[in-house]
mmCIF file of C-alpha atoms in Angstrom:
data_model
loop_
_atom_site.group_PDB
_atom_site.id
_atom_site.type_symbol
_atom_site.label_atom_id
_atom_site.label_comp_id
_atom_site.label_asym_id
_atom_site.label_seq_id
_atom_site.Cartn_x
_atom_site.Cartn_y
_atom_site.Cartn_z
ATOM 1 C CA UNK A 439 180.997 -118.297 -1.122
ATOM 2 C CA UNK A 440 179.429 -115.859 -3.812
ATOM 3 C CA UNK A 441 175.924 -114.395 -2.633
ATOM 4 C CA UNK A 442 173.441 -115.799 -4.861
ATOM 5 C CA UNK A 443 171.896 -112.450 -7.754
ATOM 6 C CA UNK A 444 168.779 -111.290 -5.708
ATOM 7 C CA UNK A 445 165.323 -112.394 -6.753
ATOM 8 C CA UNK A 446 162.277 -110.299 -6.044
ATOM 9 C CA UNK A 447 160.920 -112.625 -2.862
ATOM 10 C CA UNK A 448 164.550 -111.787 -1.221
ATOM 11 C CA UNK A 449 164.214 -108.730 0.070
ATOM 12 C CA UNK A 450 167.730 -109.232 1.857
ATOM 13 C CA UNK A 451 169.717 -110.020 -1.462
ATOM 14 C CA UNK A 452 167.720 -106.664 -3.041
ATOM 15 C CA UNK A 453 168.827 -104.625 -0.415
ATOM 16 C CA UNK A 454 172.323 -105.650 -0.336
ATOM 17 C CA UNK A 455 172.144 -105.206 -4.400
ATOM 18 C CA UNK A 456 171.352 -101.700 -3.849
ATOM 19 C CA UNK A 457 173.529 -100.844 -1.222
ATOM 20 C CA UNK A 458 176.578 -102.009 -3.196
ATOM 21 C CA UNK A 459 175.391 -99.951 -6.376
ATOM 22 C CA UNK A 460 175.756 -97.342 -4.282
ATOM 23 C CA UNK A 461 180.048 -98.303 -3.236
ATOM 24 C CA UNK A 462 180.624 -99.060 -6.823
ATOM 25 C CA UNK A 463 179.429 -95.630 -7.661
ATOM 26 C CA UNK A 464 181.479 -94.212 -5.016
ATOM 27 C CA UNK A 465 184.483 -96.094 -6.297
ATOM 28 C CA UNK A 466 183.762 -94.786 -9.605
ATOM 29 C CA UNK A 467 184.261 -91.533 -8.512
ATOM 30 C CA UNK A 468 187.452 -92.633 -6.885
ATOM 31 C CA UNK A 469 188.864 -94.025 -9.645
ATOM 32 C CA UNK A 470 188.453 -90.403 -11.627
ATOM 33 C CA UNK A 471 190.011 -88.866 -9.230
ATOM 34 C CA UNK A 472 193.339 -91.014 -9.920
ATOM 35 C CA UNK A 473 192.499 -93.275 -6.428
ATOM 36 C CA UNK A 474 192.124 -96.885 -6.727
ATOM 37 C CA UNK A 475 188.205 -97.618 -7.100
ATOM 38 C CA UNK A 476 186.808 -98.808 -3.742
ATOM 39 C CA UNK A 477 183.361 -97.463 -2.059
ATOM 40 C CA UNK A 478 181.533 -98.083 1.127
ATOM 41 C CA UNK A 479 178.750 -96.979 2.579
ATOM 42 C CA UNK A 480 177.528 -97.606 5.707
ATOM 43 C CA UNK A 481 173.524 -98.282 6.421
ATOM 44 C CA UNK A 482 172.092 -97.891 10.072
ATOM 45 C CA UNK A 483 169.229 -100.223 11.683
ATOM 46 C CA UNK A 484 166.753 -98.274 9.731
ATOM 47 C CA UNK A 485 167.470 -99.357 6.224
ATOM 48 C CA UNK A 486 169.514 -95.410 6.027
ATOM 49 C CA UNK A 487 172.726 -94.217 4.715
ATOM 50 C CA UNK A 488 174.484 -93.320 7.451
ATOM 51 C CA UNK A 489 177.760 -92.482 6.148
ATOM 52 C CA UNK A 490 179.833 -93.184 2.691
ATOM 53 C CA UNK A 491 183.481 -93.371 1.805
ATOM 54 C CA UNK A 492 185.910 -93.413 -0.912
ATOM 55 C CA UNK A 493 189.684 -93.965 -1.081
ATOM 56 C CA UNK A 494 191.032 -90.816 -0.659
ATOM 57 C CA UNK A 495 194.485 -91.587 0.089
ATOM 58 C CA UNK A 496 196.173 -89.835 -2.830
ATOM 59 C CA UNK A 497 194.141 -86.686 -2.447
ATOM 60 C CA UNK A 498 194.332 -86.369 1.424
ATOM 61 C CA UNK A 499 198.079 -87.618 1.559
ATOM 62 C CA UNK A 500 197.187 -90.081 4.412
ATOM 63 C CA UNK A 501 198.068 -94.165 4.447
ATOM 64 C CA UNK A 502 194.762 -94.581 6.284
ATOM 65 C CA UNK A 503 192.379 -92.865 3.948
ATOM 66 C CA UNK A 504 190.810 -95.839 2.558
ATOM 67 C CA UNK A 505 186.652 -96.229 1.743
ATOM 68 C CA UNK A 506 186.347 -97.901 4.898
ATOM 69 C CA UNK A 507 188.197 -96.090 7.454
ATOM 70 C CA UNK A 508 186.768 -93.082 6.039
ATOM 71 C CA UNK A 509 183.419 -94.247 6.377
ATOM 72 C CA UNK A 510 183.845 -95.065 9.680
ATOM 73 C CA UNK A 511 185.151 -92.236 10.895
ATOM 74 C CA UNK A 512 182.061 -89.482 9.079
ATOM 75 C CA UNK A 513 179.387 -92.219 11.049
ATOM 76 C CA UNK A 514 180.855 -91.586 14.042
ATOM 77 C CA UNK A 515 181.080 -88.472 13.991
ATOM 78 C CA UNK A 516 177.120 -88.475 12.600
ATOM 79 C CA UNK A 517 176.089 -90.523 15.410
ATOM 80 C CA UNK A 518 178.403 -88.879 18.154
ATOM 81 C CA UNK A 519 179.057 -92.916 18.662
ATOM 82 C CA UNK A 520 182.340 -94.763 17.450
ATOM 83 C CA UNK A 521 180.118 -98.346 18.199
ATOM 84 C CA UNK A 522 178.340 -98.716 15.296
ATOM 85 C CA UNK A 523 176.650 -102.156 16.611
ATOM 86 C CA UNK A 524 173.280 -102.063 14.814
ATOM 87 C CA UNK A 525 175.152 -100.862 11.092
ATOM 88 C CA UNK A 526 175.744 -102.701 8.319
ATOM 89 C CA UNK A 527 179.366 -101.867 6.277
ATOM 90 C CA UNK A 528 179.040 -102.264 2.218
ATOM 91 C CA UNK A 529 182.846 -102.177 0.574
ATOM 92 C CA UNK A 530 183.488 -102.819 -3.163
ATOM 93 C CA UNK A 531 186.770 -104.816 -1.672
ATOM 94 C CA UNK A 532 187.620 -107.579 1.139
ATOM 95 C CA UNK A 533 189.058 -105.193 3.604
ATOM 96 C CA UNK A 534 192.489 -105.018 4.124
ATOM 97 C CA UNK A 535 194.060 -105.425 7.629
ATOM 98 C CA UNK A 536 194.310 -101.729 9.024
ATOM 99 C CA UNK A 537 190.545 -101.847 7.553
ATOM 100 C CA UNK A 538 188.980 -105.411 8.814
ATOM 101 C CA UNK A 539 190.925 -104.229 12.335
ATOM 102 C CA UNK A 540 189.159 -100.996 12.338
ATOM 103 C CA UNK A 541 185.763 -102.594 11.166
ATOM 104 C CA UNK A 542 185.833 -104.846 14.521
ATOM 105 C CA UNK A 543 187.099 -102.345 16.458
ATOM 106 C CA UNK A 544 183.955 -100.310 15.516
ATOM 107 C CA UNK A 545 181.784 -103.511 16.419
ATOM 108 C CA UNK A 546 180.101 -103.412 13.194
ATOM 109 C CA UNK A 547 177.225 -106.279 12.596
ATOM 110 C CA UNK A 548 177.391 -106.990 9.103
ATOM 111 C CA UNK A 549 180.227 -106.484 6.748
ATOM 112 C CA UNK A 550 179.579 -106.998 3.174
ATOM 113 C CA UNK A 551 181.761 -106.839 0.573
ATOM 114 C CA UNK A 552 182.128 -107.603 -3.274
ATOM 115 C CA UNK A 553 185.243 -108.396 -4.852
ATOM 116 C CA UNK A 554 187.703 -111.037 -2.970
ATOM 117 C CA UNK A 555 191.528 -109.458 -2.422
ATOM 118 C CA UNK A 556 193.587 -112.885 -2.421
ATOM 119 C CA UNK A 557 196.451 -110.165 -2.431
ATOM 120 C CA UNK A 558 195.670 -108.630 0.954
ATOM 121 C CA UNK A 559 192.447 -109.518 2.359
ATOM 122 C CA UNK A 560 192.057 -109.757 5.691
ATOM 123 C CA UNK A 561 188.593 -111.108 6.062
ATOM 124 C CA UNK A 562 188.684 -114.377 3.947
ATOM 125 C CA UNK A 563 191.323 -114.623 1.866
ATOM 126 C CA UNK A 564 194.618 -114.077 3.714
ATOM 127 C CA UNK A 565 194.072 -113.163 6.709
ATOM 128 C CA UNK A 566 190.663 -114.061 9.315
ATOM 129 C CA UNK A 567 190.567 -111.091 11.077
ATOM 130 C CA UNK A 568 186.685 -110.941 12.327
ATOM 131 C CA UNK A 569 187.316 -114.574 13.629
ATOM 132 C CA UNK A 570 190.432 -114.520 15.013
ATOM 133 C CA UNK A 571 190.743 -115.247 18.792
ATOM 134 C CA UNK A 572 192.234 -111.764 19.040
ATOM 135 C CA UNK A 573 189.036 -110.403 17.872
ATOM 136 C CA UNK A 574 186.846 -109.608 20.988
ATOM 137 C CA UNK A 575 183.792 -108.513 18.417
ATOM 138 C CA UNK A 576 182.199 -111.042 16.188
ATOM 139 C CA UNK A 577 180.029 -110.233 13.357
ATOM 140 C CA UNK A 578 178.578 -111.645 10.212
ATOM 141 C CA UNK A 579 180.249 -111.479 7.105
ATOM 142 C CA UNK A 580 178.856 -111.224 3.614
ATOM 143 C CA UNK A 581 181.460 -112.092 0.135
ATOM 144 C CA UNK A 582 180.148 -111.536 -2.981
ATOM 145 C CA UNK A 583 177.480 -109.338 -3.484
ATOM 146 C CA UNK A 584 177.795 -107.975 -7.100
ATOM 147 C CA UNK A 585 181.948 -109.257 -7.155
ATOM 148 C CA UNK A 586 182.092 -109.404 -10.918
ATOM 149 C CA UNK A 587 181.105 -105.515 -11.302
ATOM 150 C CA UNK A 588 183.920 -104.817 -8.678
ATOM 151 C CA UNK A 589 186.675 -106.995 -9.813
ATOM 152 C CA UNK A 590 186.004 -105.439 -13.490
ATOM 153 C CA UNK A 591 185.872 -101.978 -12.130
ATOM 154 C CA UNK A 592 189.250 -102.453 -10.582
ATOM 155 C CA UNK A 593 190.722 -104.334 -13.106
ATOM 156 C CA UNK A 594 189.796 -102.048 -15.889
ATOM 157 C CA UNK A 595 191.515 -99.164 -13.592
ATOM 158 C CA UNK A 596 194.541 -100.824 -13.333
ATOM 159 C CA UNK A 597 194.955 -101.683 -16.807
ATOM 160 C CA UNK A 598 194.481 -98.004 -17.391
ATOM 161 C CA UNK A 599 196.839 -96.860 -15.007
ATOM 162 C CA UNK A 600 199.692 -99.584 -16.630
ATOM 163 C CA UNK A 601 198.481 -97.478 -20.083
ATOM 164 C CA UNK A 602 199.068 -94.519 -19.252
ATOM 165 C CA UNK A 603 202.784 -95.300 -17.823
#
């Protein structure tokens, strides 16, 4: 279900507004760099940026080098603490399954992301990782938050991409 556009008494929907400004800039920045466009950034209990990430598999030559994972990975090393219980993730794309694994596995709280993957998602669209019964962490889980400015930034890249061919 798409979030509803934030409204100055939601302080919530605001918040979550301005975090994923932030991914979709990061993804911007991705995409120059010849990566497909995904950000995250990940926000500790204090309303902070703890940590950020863009794809980076092309440039690093590693599989696993996607906005999330790499995300996770600089706040742990920020907080000397692989649990990130009390953070919130923001990703410009539902998470795929190394990434949705890897976001339990670091017990996030909240995951939110834009832009549905009915490809490969693995948190609502193909696959349920955060609720399956393999899943020993629960947390909440957030779809939509500015998905039309993600799905066009991705879809523009790839059309671009098929251009230049």
């Amino acid at each position: 279900m798409p979030y509803p556009a934030p409204s100055q008494s939601d302080p919530d929907a605001l918040e979550h507004h301005r975090w994923m400004r932030q991914a979709l800039k990061l993804a911007e920045t991705a995409g120059e760099s010849g990566e497909v466009p995904v950000g995250a950034v990940i926000v500790g209990p204090g309303g902070e940026a703890i940590a950020t990430g863009e794809n980076r598999r092309q440039r690093d030559q590693d599989p696993t080098a996607h906005a999330e994972i790499v995300a996770l990975r600089a706040a742990g090393i920020i907080r000397q603490d692989w649990q990130l219980r009390d953070c919130r993730l923001y990703v410009t794309l539902e998470p795929c399954p190394m990434c949705a694994g890897a976001i339990v596995q670091a017990r996030i709280a909240t995951l939110i992301y834009a832009a549905a993957d009915p490809k490969a998602g693995a948190v609502r669209s193909v696959l349920n990782i955060p609720d399956s019964a393999a899943s020993f962490h629960r947390l909440e889980v957030i779809e939509g938050i500015l998905a039309a400015s993600a799905r066009e930034q991705l879809q523009a890249w790839f059309a671009q991409q098929r251009r230049s061919r």
